[in-house]
Amino acid sequence: MPNSSLNSGPKVGLFVTCLVDLMRPSIGFAAIKLLEHAGCHISVPESQTCCGQPAYNSGDTKNAKDIARLVVDAFEEFDYVVAPSGSCAGMIKEHYPKLFADDLDMTPRVYNLAQKTHELTSFLIDVMNMQDLDAKLDQKITYHDSCAGLRELGVKTQPRQLLAQVEGAELEEYEGAETCCGFGGTFCVKYSDISDHMVQKSVEALADTDAELVLGGDLGCLMNIQGKLSRLKDEGKATNLKATLKVRHIAEVLAGMADNASIGEPDG
Amino acid sequence: MPQSVNPMVEATSIQFKSNVKKALVDEQLQKALGNIKIGFVLNRKIASERLEEFEALRDRARDIKTHTIAHLDAYLEIYQQNVEASGGHVHWAQDDTEAREIILSICQSADAKTVTKGKSMIGEEIAINEHLEENGVEPIETDLGEYIIQLRGEAPSHIIAPACHVSKDQVADAFRETHTDLPEGRSLEEPDELLAEARAMLRDKFINADVGITGANFLIAETGTSVIVTNEGNGDLTQTLPKVHIALASIEKVVPTLEDTTTLLRVLARSATGQEMSSYTTFSTGPRRAADLDGPAEYHVVILDNGRTDLLAGNFSEMLRCIRCGACLNHCPVYNSIGGHAYGWVYPGPMGAVLTPGLMGLDEAADLPQASTLCGKCEEVCPVRIPLPSLLRRWRDQVYARDLGDWQTKWALKWWAVFAKRPALYHFFAGPKMRMLASWAKKQGHLKSIPSLKGWTNSRNFPAPQGKTFQQMWKEQKK
């Protein structure tokens, strides 16, 4: 893909997210390819780790603030901050201002950062107006809207507008698209039986479609859904599920980088 | 009867996790929960989409409640003056004990043997039925759902559909067991037949009751009126036939004007059942006047605090906007998985997870605000736009500060924070750890068991990491 406007385009700091960093770097590289194609100049600050959401959602405000300060320090210099996750972008955009509501020094800084932080697909459409995607995929797909992206950031049409530009991709919506899959960060381990019950329902809803590939914008949800699909197959309980049903992050498909092993599947 | 325990007295929120385990394998409950989605959820969607100004009405409803709660003392005083001006009595109850005593003494002054009851969540909260029974007054629930669970000796599992966990066969069983004069061979197969049976049974009770107790959806300050909405008309019979009517409410039910009440009524039924209006909306102002054809000779309102002023002072004032429509329950994936009884007390679902720790103490209900993915669906459908996920987080702050959560999660998070706050340390350890996990997965692409993530791997495979971390690869590429 061309990146001719490398010098004139906006300076974007990529917030990789800890899950992508640790579990699936290919999503990070796909995000970079897309952002460069859109004409952005990308930096990946080395001092980033996590957005602090696990601490924040567990009531550990002190650690959440300490982690958030690192993110603010590392990213406030950029024109935009983009994350391949609605959950982490939502944390920075919606929750950092609340976290520092009583801190007069931090308040302007977190507001400034919140203003310019975006989830990947919404950034590509709403800010960069990307219309010339160069990707092919010969598969029936369905899309899972992650809760934070959908309800905190209003990410709904943007991934679909991008998928419509992928040659050969046929989108079939599924009934559970907007229903929480039960991941919920630490929830999936702390209340694992409720979480399992929820993801079971998501997977049953997926079985009602003809999709061969489930896409989404948040790796946590995708790992949860794939983990359940995979276990049901192991147990021979996935009779009404297509054995071929795979799970991927949307960035990999949009960037034309969906040739590697999909989530939870072996190489080759 | 299937159960004889008194669930009101023995709140079980503290054993939430074991309640959950039972609920998840209860096939009949799971089947019943499936009906919520096709009923309430779909109907709310249709009703809200059909009314162009629905979103604007929600804003208005939120603003009315926010304003009222900010001036709660003033509106309650106006309300009291207007009730008294119309010949009624207002009683203030600091807590459940006081409320029970007030109600019992009104019943005793009326020499009451039986009391009919309309549906009242405050009645559940103060466990009024048990108290009346213990003191020789027989309470009879007249809302069909409440009647069913009264026969079954259960607590409600939903704030507007108290028996939504019960199948129609179970209703028939409860009737056969308790309606001793039921003719043999009487069919109780169809919902209509069940309804007719309950109606026949309750008719005499309505006529013979000495006192009628109802809840109140709203208390209108400017007129001193209490309002109830029902779909069965049982509330009207309960409050007009006996010589004494007691309306039970909590402090946040007050609304300034009639006009405000109509706004709230427009969002209430649509959010609750998807109806434009409930079948019956009844306004009660004072006792029967000389020219009235019917109505009670005495009209009492018992207004309960029971911890609500603490919520108001303690950063949870938004919760007092709640109009008890049940939409957050209906749309909650957790409620839909475990049902209402698992929450262990009167108020289930997201609203219950915020309210219960406030009313009975966080120590007794620490799991409730934690058992949520914070998916935000509740806030999306709340007619008065209560930021339920934010309120759940506020409880979590206290759970953490007071060390009421489980130590495993706390330690895992503490360790995570140690690394997350030190990027160099994080990168140093992350690489080898991920490569190790990737090599464990070998050629499968996933792991079937990780001892430290048993909660996950007991029921799900864990997708393996690709190997190197992104940061590592990025650094290598940049060289």
XYZ file of C-alpha atoms in Angstrom:
747
model
C 0.000 0.000 0.000
C 1.252 3.501 -0.702
C 2.241 5.752 2.136
C 3.203 8.788 0.111
C 1.769 11.287 2.558
C 3.948 10.012 5.356
C 5.307 13.427 6.172
C 2.217 15.540 5.682
C -0.310 13.197 7.331
C -1.341 13.356 10.973
C 0.990 11.989 13.590
C -0.713 8.991 15.131
C 0.396 7.219 18.253
C -0.642 3.580 18.138
C -1.932 2.335 21.460
C -1.262 -1.343 20.787
C -3.217 -2.587 23.834
C -1.714 -5.206 26.116
C -3.767 -8.048 24.673
C -2.620 -7.370 21.112
C 0.952 -6.846 22.292
C 1.027 -10.116 24.192
C -1.338 -12.375 22.302
C -1.617 -11.324 18.697
C 0.888 -8.822 17.330
C -0.446 -9.359 13.800
C -3.412 -7.122 14.717
C -0.998 -4.328 15.603
C 0.810 -4.675 12.280
C -2.492 -4.752 10.421
C -3.529 -1.547 12.206
C -0.270 0.122 11.195
C -0.723 -0.929 7.575
C -4.241 0.524 7.536
C -3.236 3.753 9.227
C -0.302 4.240 6.886
C -2.540 3.540 3.921
C -4.800 6.277 5.225
C -1.840 8.623 5.194
C -0.912 8.680 8.855
C 2.545 8.830 10.300
C 2.755 6.149 12.965
C 4.688 5.979 16.192
C 4.550 3.254 18.795
C 5.741 4.614 22.145
C 7.783 1.985 23.907
C 6.668 3.100 27.341
C 3.096 1.847 26.843
C 1.784 -1.255 28.570
C -1.892 -1.276 29.548
C -4.634 1.369 29.686
C -5.377 0.595 33.336
C -8.875 -0.702 32.798
C -8.504 -3.917 34.852
C -7.508 -1.842 37.882
C -10.173 0.810 37.205
C -13.009 -1.704 36.867
C -11.885 -3.515 40.006
C -11.947 -0.437 42.181
C -8.171 -0.048 42.373
C -8.248 3.653 41.596
C -4.691 4.337 42.676
C -3.067 1.895 40.294
C -5.506 2.857 37.554
C -4.382 6.471 37.911
C -0.698 5.565 37.961
C -1.061 3.537 34.775
C -3.205 6.203 33.129
C -0.534 8.846 33.849
C 1.978 6.750 31.902
C -0.407 6.617 28.957
C -0.996 10.367 29.086
C 2.766 11.036 29.247
C 3.460 8.742 26.328
C 0.646 9.825 24.026
C -0.281 13.454 24.565
C 2.232 14.692 21.994
C 0.446 13.054 19.030
C -2.259 14.483 16.790
C -4.286 11.324 17.338
C -4.150 8.193 19.426
C -5.601 5.071 17.852
C -6.233 1.697 19.472
C -7.386 -1.515 17.767
C -9.903 -1.907 20.613
C -13.121 -0.143 21.567
C -12.596 -1.154 25.154
C -9.168 0.451 25.617
C -10.060 3.499 23.495
C -13.227 3.841 25.600
C -11.150 3.695 28.770
C -8.998 6.612 27.604
C -11.839 8.575 26.052
C -14.652 8.057 28.542
C -13.061 7.035 31.798
C -9.760 8.910 32.151
C -11.671 12.192 32.580
C -13.778 10.585 35.340
C -10.727 9.038 36.962
C -9.022 12.433 37.270
C -12.160 14.483 37.876
C -10.767 15.878 41.126
C -7.235 16.446 39.851
C -6.886 19.963 38.496
C -3.475 19.358 36.940
C -4.463 16.192 35.119
C -7.942 17.242 34.024
C -6.918 19.367 31.011
C -4.389 16.757 29.955
C -6.809 13.828 30.050
C -9.496 15.864 28.276
C -7.023 16.726 25.573
C -6.037 13.070 25.208
C -9.668 11.907 25.292
C -10.540 14.299 22.438
C -7.981 12.827 20.089
C -8.242 9.146 21.001
C -10.149 6.828 18.661
C -10.967 3.201 18.134
C -9.338 1.993 14.908
C -12.350 1.505 12.583
C -14.087 4.681 13.704
C -10.847 6.625 13.196
C -10.451 5.278 9.666
C -13.992 6.306 8.717
C -14.863 9.308 10.876
C -11.486 11.043 10.822
C -9.652 9.722 7.765
C -12.752 9.050 5.614
C -11.139 5.940 4.226
C -12.844 4.868 1.007
C -10.125 3.124 -0.976
C -9.495 -0.010 0.986
C -7.531 -2.562 -0.984
C -8.494 -5.966 0.401
C -10.129 -9.177 -0.735
C -11.815 -11.941 1.175
C -13.841 -14.715 -0.299
C -15.831 -15.649 2.805
C -19.171 -15.152 4.458
C -18.591 -13.084 7.548
C -20.488 -11.873 10.565
C -19.582 -9.104 13.008
C -19.639 -9.002 16.794
C -20.036 -5.500 18.221
C -18.021 -5.234 21.390
C -19.919 -3.556 24.214
C -17.493 -0.740 24.991
C -17.006 0.188 21.345
C -20.713 0.028 20.644
C -22.137 1.705 23.714
C -19.342 3.956 24.969
C -18.033 5.097 21.591
C -20.931 4.492 19.194
C -18.895 2.224 16.917
C -21.468 0.420 14.779
C -21.552 1.547 11.154
C -17.829 2.222 10.754
C -16.598 -1.390 10.711
C -19.437 -2.244 8.341
C -18.574 0.639 6.026
C -15.026 -0.674 5.882
C -16.089 -4.267 5.363
C -18.290 -3.151 2.467
C -15.078 -2.087 0.738
C -13.540 -5.557 1.043
C -13.950 -7.316 -2.264
C -15.800 -10.609 -1.949
C -16.679 -10.253 1.744
C -20.322 -11.065 2.332
C -21.661 -9.783 5.669
C -24.521 -11.560 7.399
C -25.568 -9.961 10.688
C -26.191 -12.303 13.610
C -28.740 -11.900 16.370
C -26.234 -11.795 19.203
C -24.104 -9.064 17.614
C -24.926 -6.479 20.286
C -25.226 -8.849 23.242
C -22.272 -9.103 25.579
C -20.286 -12.318 24.996
C -19.426 -12.566 28.694
C -15.749 -11.643 28.481
C -15.800 -8.555 30.688
C -12.092 -8.533 31.617
C -11.605 -10.130 35.031
C -15.310 -11.083 35.022
C -14.618 -14.079 32.753
C -12.409 -15.626 35.420
C -14.083 -14.313 38.583
C -17.599 -15.273 37.552
C -16.549 -17.900 35.058
C -19.772 -19.893 35.164
C -21.936 -16.874 34.286
C -19.380 -15.846 31.677
C -19.458 -19.330 30.177
C -23.244 -19.285 30.059
C -23.168 -15.963 28.225
C -20.594 -17.020 25.652
C -22.512 -20.244 25.101
C -25.480 -18.104 24.036
C -23.303 -15.995 21.740
C -21.968 -19.130 20.091
C -25.467 -20.581 19.700
C -26.525 -17.368 17.969
C -23.515 -17.648 15.663
C -24.594 -21.152 14.757
C -27.769 -19.692 13.272
C -25.820 -17.908 10.537
C -24.017 -19.119 7.462
C -20.917 -17.179 8.417
C -17.528 -18.821 8.045
C -15.687 -16.057 9.847
C -16.570 -13.991 12.911
C -14.962 -10.569 13.036
C -14.811 -8.047 15.814
C -12.848 -5.072 17.013
C -11.766 -6.287 20.461
C -9.398 -9.178 20.969
C -10.736 -10.067 24.447
C -14.220 -10.805 23.141
C -12.815 -12.658 20.145
C -10.633 -14.893 22.316
C -13.625 -15.660 24.500
C -15.844 -16.579 21.558
C -13.120 -18.591 19.842
C -12.178 -20.338 23.082
C -15.765 -21.512 23.500
C -16.162 -22.558 19.867
C -12.961 -24.500 20.074
C -13.931 -26.262 23.324
C -17.356 -27.202 21.961
C -15.668 -28.730 18.945
C -13.341 -30.708 21.233
C -16.337 -31.998 23.148
C -18.199 -32.906 19.989
C -21.004 -30.563 21.018
C -20.639 -28.263 18.083
C -22.751 -30.315 15.710
C -24.769 -27.369 14.446
C -21.690 -25.178 14.178
C -19.696 -25.076 11.026
C -16.424 -26.804 11.767
C -14.819 -24.132 9.653
C -16.072 -21.166 11.684
C -13.027 -19.011 12.370
C -12.488 -15.876 14.444
C -10.396 -12.818 13.596
C -9.876 -9.171 14.401
C -11.348 -6.944 11.701
C -8.028 -5.123 11.162
C -6.411 -8.261 9.765
C -9.108 -8.614 7.114
C -9.161 -4.907 6.211
C -5.394 -4.847 5.841
C -5.406 -7.932 3.644
C -3.380 -9.758 6.289
C -5.735 -12.633 6.965
C -3.482 -15.370 5.610
C -1.973 -16.327 8.950
C -3.581 -18.732 11.404
C -6.802 -17.273 12.799
C -7.297 -16.864 16.568
C -6.777 -20.095 18.473
C -5.994 -22.130 15.350
C -2.701 -23.859 14.579
C -0.353 -22.585 11.892
C -0.512 -24.011 8.391
C -45.820 -26.236 49.262
C -42.513 -26.551 47.439
C -40.673 -24.241 49.784
C -41.405 -23.008 53.231
C -38.370 -20.881 53.938
C -38.921 -17.208 54.286
C -36.652 -15.702 51.676
C -37.364 -12.140 52.782
C -36.002 -12.635 56.232
C -33.076 -14.732 55.081
C -31.437 -12.665 52.375
C -28.962 -14.836 50.485
C -26.987 -12.233 48.569
C -23.898 -13.205 50.520
C -23.964 -16.661 48.917
C -24.412 -15.246 45.431
C -21.909 -17.629 43.875
C -23.652 -20.764 45.060
C -27.048 -19.274 44.121
C -25.624 -18.793 40.626
C -24.456 -22.383 40.363
C -27.959 -23.624 41.157
C -29.638 -21.169 38.810
C -27.464 -22.065 35.840
C -28.438 -25.745 35.978
C -32.136 -25.108 36.716
C -33.665 -26.115 33.391
C -37.129 -24.787 34.155
C -35.666 -21.408 35.171
C -33.516 -21.260 32.063
C -36.540 -21.934 29.903
C -38.510 -19.207 31.670
C -35.672 -16.711 31.241
C -35.731 -17.340 27.505
C -39.250 -15.886 27.408
C -38.093 -12.506 28.720
C -36.140 -11.873 25.572
C -38.970 -12.628 23.199
C -41.496 -10.818 25.384
C -40.334 -7.702 27.225
C -37.230 -6.949 25.181
C -38.867 -7.117 21.781
C -41.955 -5.227 22.961
C -39.891 -2.403 24.418
C -38.014 -2.093 21.166
C -41.202 -1.856 19.137
C -42.843 0.605 21.543
C -39.801 2.869 21.806
C -39.241 2.967 18.061
C -42.880 3.789 17.410
C -42.765 6.951 19.521
C -40.677 9.567 17.789
C -40.088 11.611 20.936
C -39.171 8.642 23.113
C -35.504 9.630 23.524
C -36.472 13.231 24.283
C -39.012 11.965 26.822
C -36.271 9.959 28.519
C -34.202 13.127 28.872
C -37.213 14.913 30.308
C -37.942 12.029 32.683
C -34.332 12.049 33.870
C -34.454 15.811 34.435
C -37.706 15.623 36.394
C -36.293 13.001 38.724
C -32.923 14.732 39.076
C -34.624 17.979 39.994
C -36.955 16.304 42.463
C -34.176 14.417 44.192
C -32.152 17.608 44.519
C -35.114 19.142 46.371
C -36.474 15.979 47.940
C -37.136 17.429 51.385
C -39.159 20.325 49.970
C -41.314 18.154 47.715
C -41.953 15.600 50.449
C -43.143 18.388 52.710
C -45.484 19.764 50.052
C -46.727 16.256 49.441
C -47.463 15.701 53.126
C -49.348 19.002 53.398
C -51.524 18.112 50.433
C -52.243 14.584 51.649
C -53.315 15.987 54.998
C -55.383 18.703 53.324
C -57.320 16.001 51.526
C -57.954 14.144 54.786
C -55.233 11.502 54.536
C -52.380 10.639 56.895
C -48.658 10.497 56.157
C -46.382 8.283 58.277
C -42.597 8.498 58.072
C -40.616 5.313 58.588
C -36.872 5.511 59.124
C -36.373 1.808 58.514
C -38.172 -1.476 57.866
C -38.932 -2.090 61.544
C -40.663 1.252 61.922
C -42.607 0.732 58.716
C -43.833 -2.688 59.835
C -44.941 -1.343 63.183
C -46.792 1.590 61.653
C -48.647 -0.684 59.253
C -49.481 -3.253 61.909
C -50.831 -0.590 64.246
C -53.067 0.834 61.493
C -54.337 -2.690 60.815
C -54.903 -3.312 64.513
C -56.810 -0.041 64.957
C -59.044 -1.173 62.103
C -59.424 -4.510 63.874
C -58.253 -6.175 60.671
C -58.424 -9.925 60.166
C -57.455 -9.963 56.499
C -55.540 -7.535 54.349
C -55.537 -7.548 50.564
C -52.363 -6.414 48.894
C -51.526 -4.896 45.567
C -48.009 -5.435 44.269
C -45.478 -3.482 46.286
C -41.709 -3.830 46.218
C -41.544 -1.773 49.402
C -43.811 -4.414 50.945
C -41.202 -7.000 49.962
C -38.368 -4.827 51.228
C -39.856 -4.522 54.704
C -41.200 -8.107 54.679
C -44.626 -6.883 55.707
C -46.467 -10.130 54.989
C -44.437 -12.085 57.517
C -44.932 -9.423 60.153
C -48.697 -9.290 59.658
C -48.962 -13.096 59.739
C -46.969 -13.284 62.960
C -49.424 -10.832 64.493
C -52.596 -12.580 63.445
C -53.442 -10.571 60.350
C -53.720 -12.550 57.122
C -52.168 -10.837 54.084
C -53.471 -11.873 50.672
C -51.553 -10.932 47.556
C -53.919 -9.997 44.724
C -51.499 -9.417 41.853
C -51.558 -12.760 40.038
C -47.781 -13.123 40.034
C -47.492 -12.152 43.680
C -50.373 -14.476 44.562
C -48.589 -17.368 42.890
C -45.317 -16.805 44.693
C -47.129 -16.269 47.973
C -48.668 -19.719 47.561
C -45.257 -21.125 46.696
C -43.575 -19.399 49.647
C -41.108 -17.623 47.416
C -39.728 -14.148 46.906
C -40.365 -12.363 43.612
C -37.695 -12.956 40.972
C -38.445 -9.812 38.979
C -39.625 -6.380 40.068
C -42.553 -6.198 37.651
C -43.109 -9.873 36.840
C -42.624 -11.504 40.233
C -43.422 -15.026 39.059
C -41.648 -14.931 35.703
C -39.542 -17.890 36.829
C -42.611 -20.128 37.343
C -44.075 -22.317 34.590
C -47.818 -22.671 34.127
C -47.666 -26.286 35.260
C -46.076 -25.145 38.487
C -48.870 -22.587 38.914
C -51.462 -25.330 38.452
C -49.639 -27.457 41.048
C -49.625 -24.577 43.542
C -53.364 -24.014 43.028
C -54.220 -27.693 43.432
C -52.209 -27.847 46.605
C -53.724 -24.764 48.240
C -57.215 -24.346 46.783
C -58.706 -27.151 48.776
C -62.249 -26.724 47.459
C -61.138 -27.087 43.862
C -63.612 -29.445 42.095
C -62.003 -32.673 40.988
C -61.242 -32.864 37.315
C -61.158 -29.082 37.028
C -58.856 -28.282 34.126
C -55.959 -25.943 34.875
C -54.155 -26.444 31.595
C -54.561 -23.075 29.947
C -53.467 -19.646 31.213
C -57.092 -18.469 30.999
C -58.225 -21.290 33.258
C -55.536 -20.442 35.777
C -56.564 -16.809 35.693
C -60.235 -17.681 36.189
C -59.351 -19.883 39.142
C -57.262 -17.164 40.789
C -59.945 -14.587 40.101
C -62.685 -16.729 41.628
C -60.532 -17.358 44.655
C -59.623 -13.685 45.130
C -63.093 -12.222 44.573
C -64.278 -13.009 48.100
C -61.015 -11.880 49.585
C -61.393 -8.451 47.993
C -64.889 -8.050 49.400
C -64.090 -9.269 52.892
C -60.746 -7.550 53.432
C -60.545 -4.991 56.239
C -57.494 -3.155 54.950
C -56.019 -2.797 51.464
C -52.289 -2.231 51.069
C -50.865 -1.062 47.751
C -47.556 0.266 46.600
C -47.195 3.572 44.807
C -45.460 4.246 41.521
C -45.553 7.978 42.133
C -46.516 10.388 44.901
C -47.618 13.685 43.395
C -46.585 16.614 45.561
C -48.921 19.284 44.176
C -52.047 17.195 44.726
C -51.115 14.799 47.523
C -51.988 11.890 45.254
C -50.565 8.372 45.123
C -50.512 6.638 41.736
C -50.432 2.944 40.935
C -50.173 1.259 37.554
C -51.358 -2.314 37.102
C -52.481 -4.592 34.334
C -54.965 -6.629 36.300
C -57.099 -4.047 38.072
C -56.358 -5.802 41.330
C -54.844 -2.657 42.766
C -58.098 -0.744 42.304
C -60.127 -3.363 44.134
C -57.490 -3.492 46.844
C -57.583 0.232 47.507
C -61.263 1.023 47.005
C -63.157 -1.844 48.659
C -61.714 -2.077 52.191
C -62.442 0.651 54.704
C -58.755 1.464 55.106
C -56.208 1.999 52.331
C -52.493 2.059 53.109
C -50.160 3.144 50.308
C -46.548 2.066 50.771
C -43.811 4.120 49.156
C -40.215 5.153 49.545
C -39.010 8.735 49.705
C -37.809 8.932 46.093
C -41.278 8.209 44.682
C -42.346 11.831 45.013
C -42.814 13.839 41.807
C -43.632 17.572 41.743
C -46.684 17.787 39.482
C -49.382 15.876 37.618
C -47.762 17.013 34.382
C -44.445 15.456 35.456
C -46.270 12.255 36.325
C -47.667 11.948 32.805
C -44.154 12.271 31.366
C -42.915 9.518 33.644
C -45.927 7.330 32.880
C -45.165 7.633 29.168
C -41.691 6.182 29.592
C -42.612 3.722 32.351
C -44.916 1.289 30.551
C -42.981 1.446 27.299
C -39.767 0.579 29.120
C -41.372 -2.071 31.291
C -43.627 -4.140 29.050
C -43.660 -2.220 25.787
C -47.225 -1.048 26.435
C -48.077 2.568 25.715
C -49.920 2.690 29.020
C -50.538 0.012 31.601
C -54.137 -1.230 31.564
C -54.973 0.604 34.787
C -53.471 3.830 36.064
C -55.155 4.838 39.288
C -54.868 8.088 41.201
C -55.792 8.133 44.903
C -56.241 11.400 46.726
C -57.349 11.163 50.325
C -60.176 9.036 51.729
C -63.690 8.780 50.351
C -65.440 12.163 50.189
C -69.123 12.669 50.948
C -70.156 12.591 47.300
C -67.906 9.640 46.306
C -69.660 6.391 45.436
C -66.865 4.294 46.853
C -63.430 4.504 48.401
C -61.821 3.899 51.799
C -62.855 5.721 54.936
C -59.202 6.082 55.917
C -56.230 6.824 53.653
C -52.680 6.353 54.942
C -49.356 6.734 53.200
C -46.296 5.135 54.761
C -43.082 6.644 53.399
C -39.915 4.655 53.923
C -36.314 5.799 53.995
C -34.461 2.590 54.920
C -31.030 3.744 53.781
C -32.046 5.948 50.870
C -30.850 9.221 52.375
C -27.476 7.507 52.829
C -27.467 6.659 49.125
C -28.289 10.269 48.412
C -25.392 11.483 50.524
C -23.013 8.728 49.448
C -22.539 9.448 45.756
C -25.397 7.200 44.621
C -28.112 9.818 44.218
C -28.657 8.892 40.538
C -30.017 5.552 41.717
C -32.941 7.340 43.336
C -34.168 8.283 39.859
C -35.212 4.639 39.337
C -38.903 4.199 38.502
C -38.820 0.398 38.825
C -39.682 -0.467 35.214
C -37.481 -3.558 35.128
C -35.944 -2.756 31.731
C -32.417 -3.142 33.088
C -33.281 -6.640 34.330
C -34.886 -7.661 31.058
C -31.927 -6.531 28.995
C -29.137 -7.670 31.308
C -27.219 -10.704 30.032
C -26.292 -11.604 33.609
C -29.890 -11.422 34.879
C -30.942 -13.404 31.814
C -28.430 -16.093 32.741
C -29.167 -16.453 36.448
C -32.650 -15.026 37.087
C -33.711 -12.878 40.020
C -33.449 -15.221 43.007
C -29.694 -15.623 42.631
C -29.248 -11.993 43.668
C -30.550 -13.098 47.023
C -32.831 -10.242 48.016
C -35.720 -8.104 46.824
C -34.110 -6.193 43.968
C -32.302 -8.155 41.255
C -30.502 -7.237 38.043
C -28.426 -4.107 37.542
C -30.715 -1.832 39.589
C -30.626 -4.397 42.392
C -26.869 -4.716 42.177
C -26.620 -0.984 42.902
C -29.498 -0.693 45.365
C -29.009 -3.819 47.471
C -25.522 -2.979 48.810
C -26.886 0.442 49.729
C -29.922 -0.869 51.560
C -28.529 -3.927 53.305
C -24.824 -3.112 53.486
C -21.990 -3.841 51.093
C -20.624 -6.608 53.323
C -23.790 -8.613 52.710
C -23.836 -8.095 48.956
C -20.294 -7.487 47.713
C -20.633 -9.899 44.787
C -23.574 -8.066 43.255
C -21.782 -5.006 41.875
C -18.849 -7.182 40.827
C -20.863 -9.739 38.871
C -21.257 -7.608 35.773
C -19.329 -7.228 32.542
C -20.251 -3.517 32.578
C -21.589 -4.063 29.068
C -23.721 -0.938 29.359
C -26.963 -2.397 28.024
C -28.788 -1.388 31.230
C -27.814 2.242 30.863
C -28.793 2.113 27.200
C -32.391 1.167 28.047
C -32.919 2.947 31.385
C -35.851 5.364 30.933
C -34.318 7.851 33.369
C -30.759 7.297 32.119
C -29.222 6.073 35.360
C -25.505 5.487 34.704
C -25.721 1.990 36.183
C -22.234 0.815 35.108
C -20.664 3.889 36.741
C -22.637 3.232 39.928
C -21.518 -0.411 39.918
C -17.928 0.826 39.632
C -18.459 3.133 42.619
C -19.386 0.099 44.698
C -16.353 -1.728 43.351
C -14.145 1.099 44.588
C -15.508 0.384 48.054
C -15.234 -3.393 47.640
C -11.555 -2.892 46.849
C -10.889 -0.331 49.556
C -12.602 -2.428 52.208
C -11.073 -5.655 50.950
C -14.400 -7.389 50.399
C -13.466 -9.059 47.114
C -11.633 -12.332 46.602
C -7.909 -12.267 47.290
C -6.940 -14.161 44.136
C -8.215 -11.452 41.839
C -6.793 -8.732 44.029
C -3.340 -10.280 43.968
C -3.470 -10.969 40.256
C -4.366 -7.324 39.655
C -1.673 -6.090 42.016
C 0.938 -8.118 40.149
C -0.375 -6.914 36.831
C -0.114 -3.327 38.072
C 3.496 -3.880 39.159
C 4.362 -4.645 35.535
C 1.936 -2.235 33.899
C 3.517 0.642 35.807
C 7.053 -0.345 34.782
C 7.290 -0.644 30.990
C 10.881 -1.954 31.007
C 10.013 -4.700 33.481
C 6.838 -5.464 31.535
C 8.696 -5.884 28.249
C 11.469 -7.888 29.892
C 9.068 -10.505 31.261
C 6.293 -10.402 28.654
C 8.401 -11.760 25.808
C 9.631 -14.983 27.480
C 6.255 -15.627 29.125
C 4.377 -15.426 25.829
C 6.936 -17.596 24.063
C 6.520 -20.148 26.814
C 2.724 -20.174 26.451
C 3.061 -20.423 22.684
C 5.376 -23.395 23.012
C 2.999 -25.118 25.461
C 0.290 -24.831 22.865
C 2.584 -26.642 20.447
C 0.819 -27.132 17.174
C -2.731 -26.849 18.477
C -3.001 -23.091 18.475
C -4.659 -23.120 21.881
C -4.290 -24.397 25.420
C -6.823 -26.666 27.058
C -5.727 -25.949 30.597
C -3.846 -23.166 32.344
C -3.734 -23.644 36.135
C -3.761 -19.907 36.882
C -6.683 -19.345 34.508
C -8.852 -22.274 35.558
C -11.964 -20.095 35.461
C -11.402 -19.697 31.752
C -10.021 -23.084 30.773
C -12.597 -25.123 32.703
C -15.096 -24.382 29.978
C -13.135 -22.724 27.175
C -9.874 -23.275 25.346
C -7.376 -20.468 25.647
C -6.133 -19.209 22.283
C -2.348 -19.345 22.252
C -0.262 -16.231 21.782
C 1.502 -15.912 18.447
C 4.913 -16.015 20.163
C 6.813 -12.779 20.165
C 5.197 -9.645 21.519
C 4.275 -6.798 19.238
C 6.760 -4.475 20.903
C 9.561 -6.972 20.411
C 8.774 -7.431 16.733
C 8.354 -3.686 16.206
C 11.744 -3.049 17.755
C 13.375 -5.722 15.601
C 11.751 -4.289 12.502
C 12.926 -0.778 13.323
C 16.547 -1.842 13.614
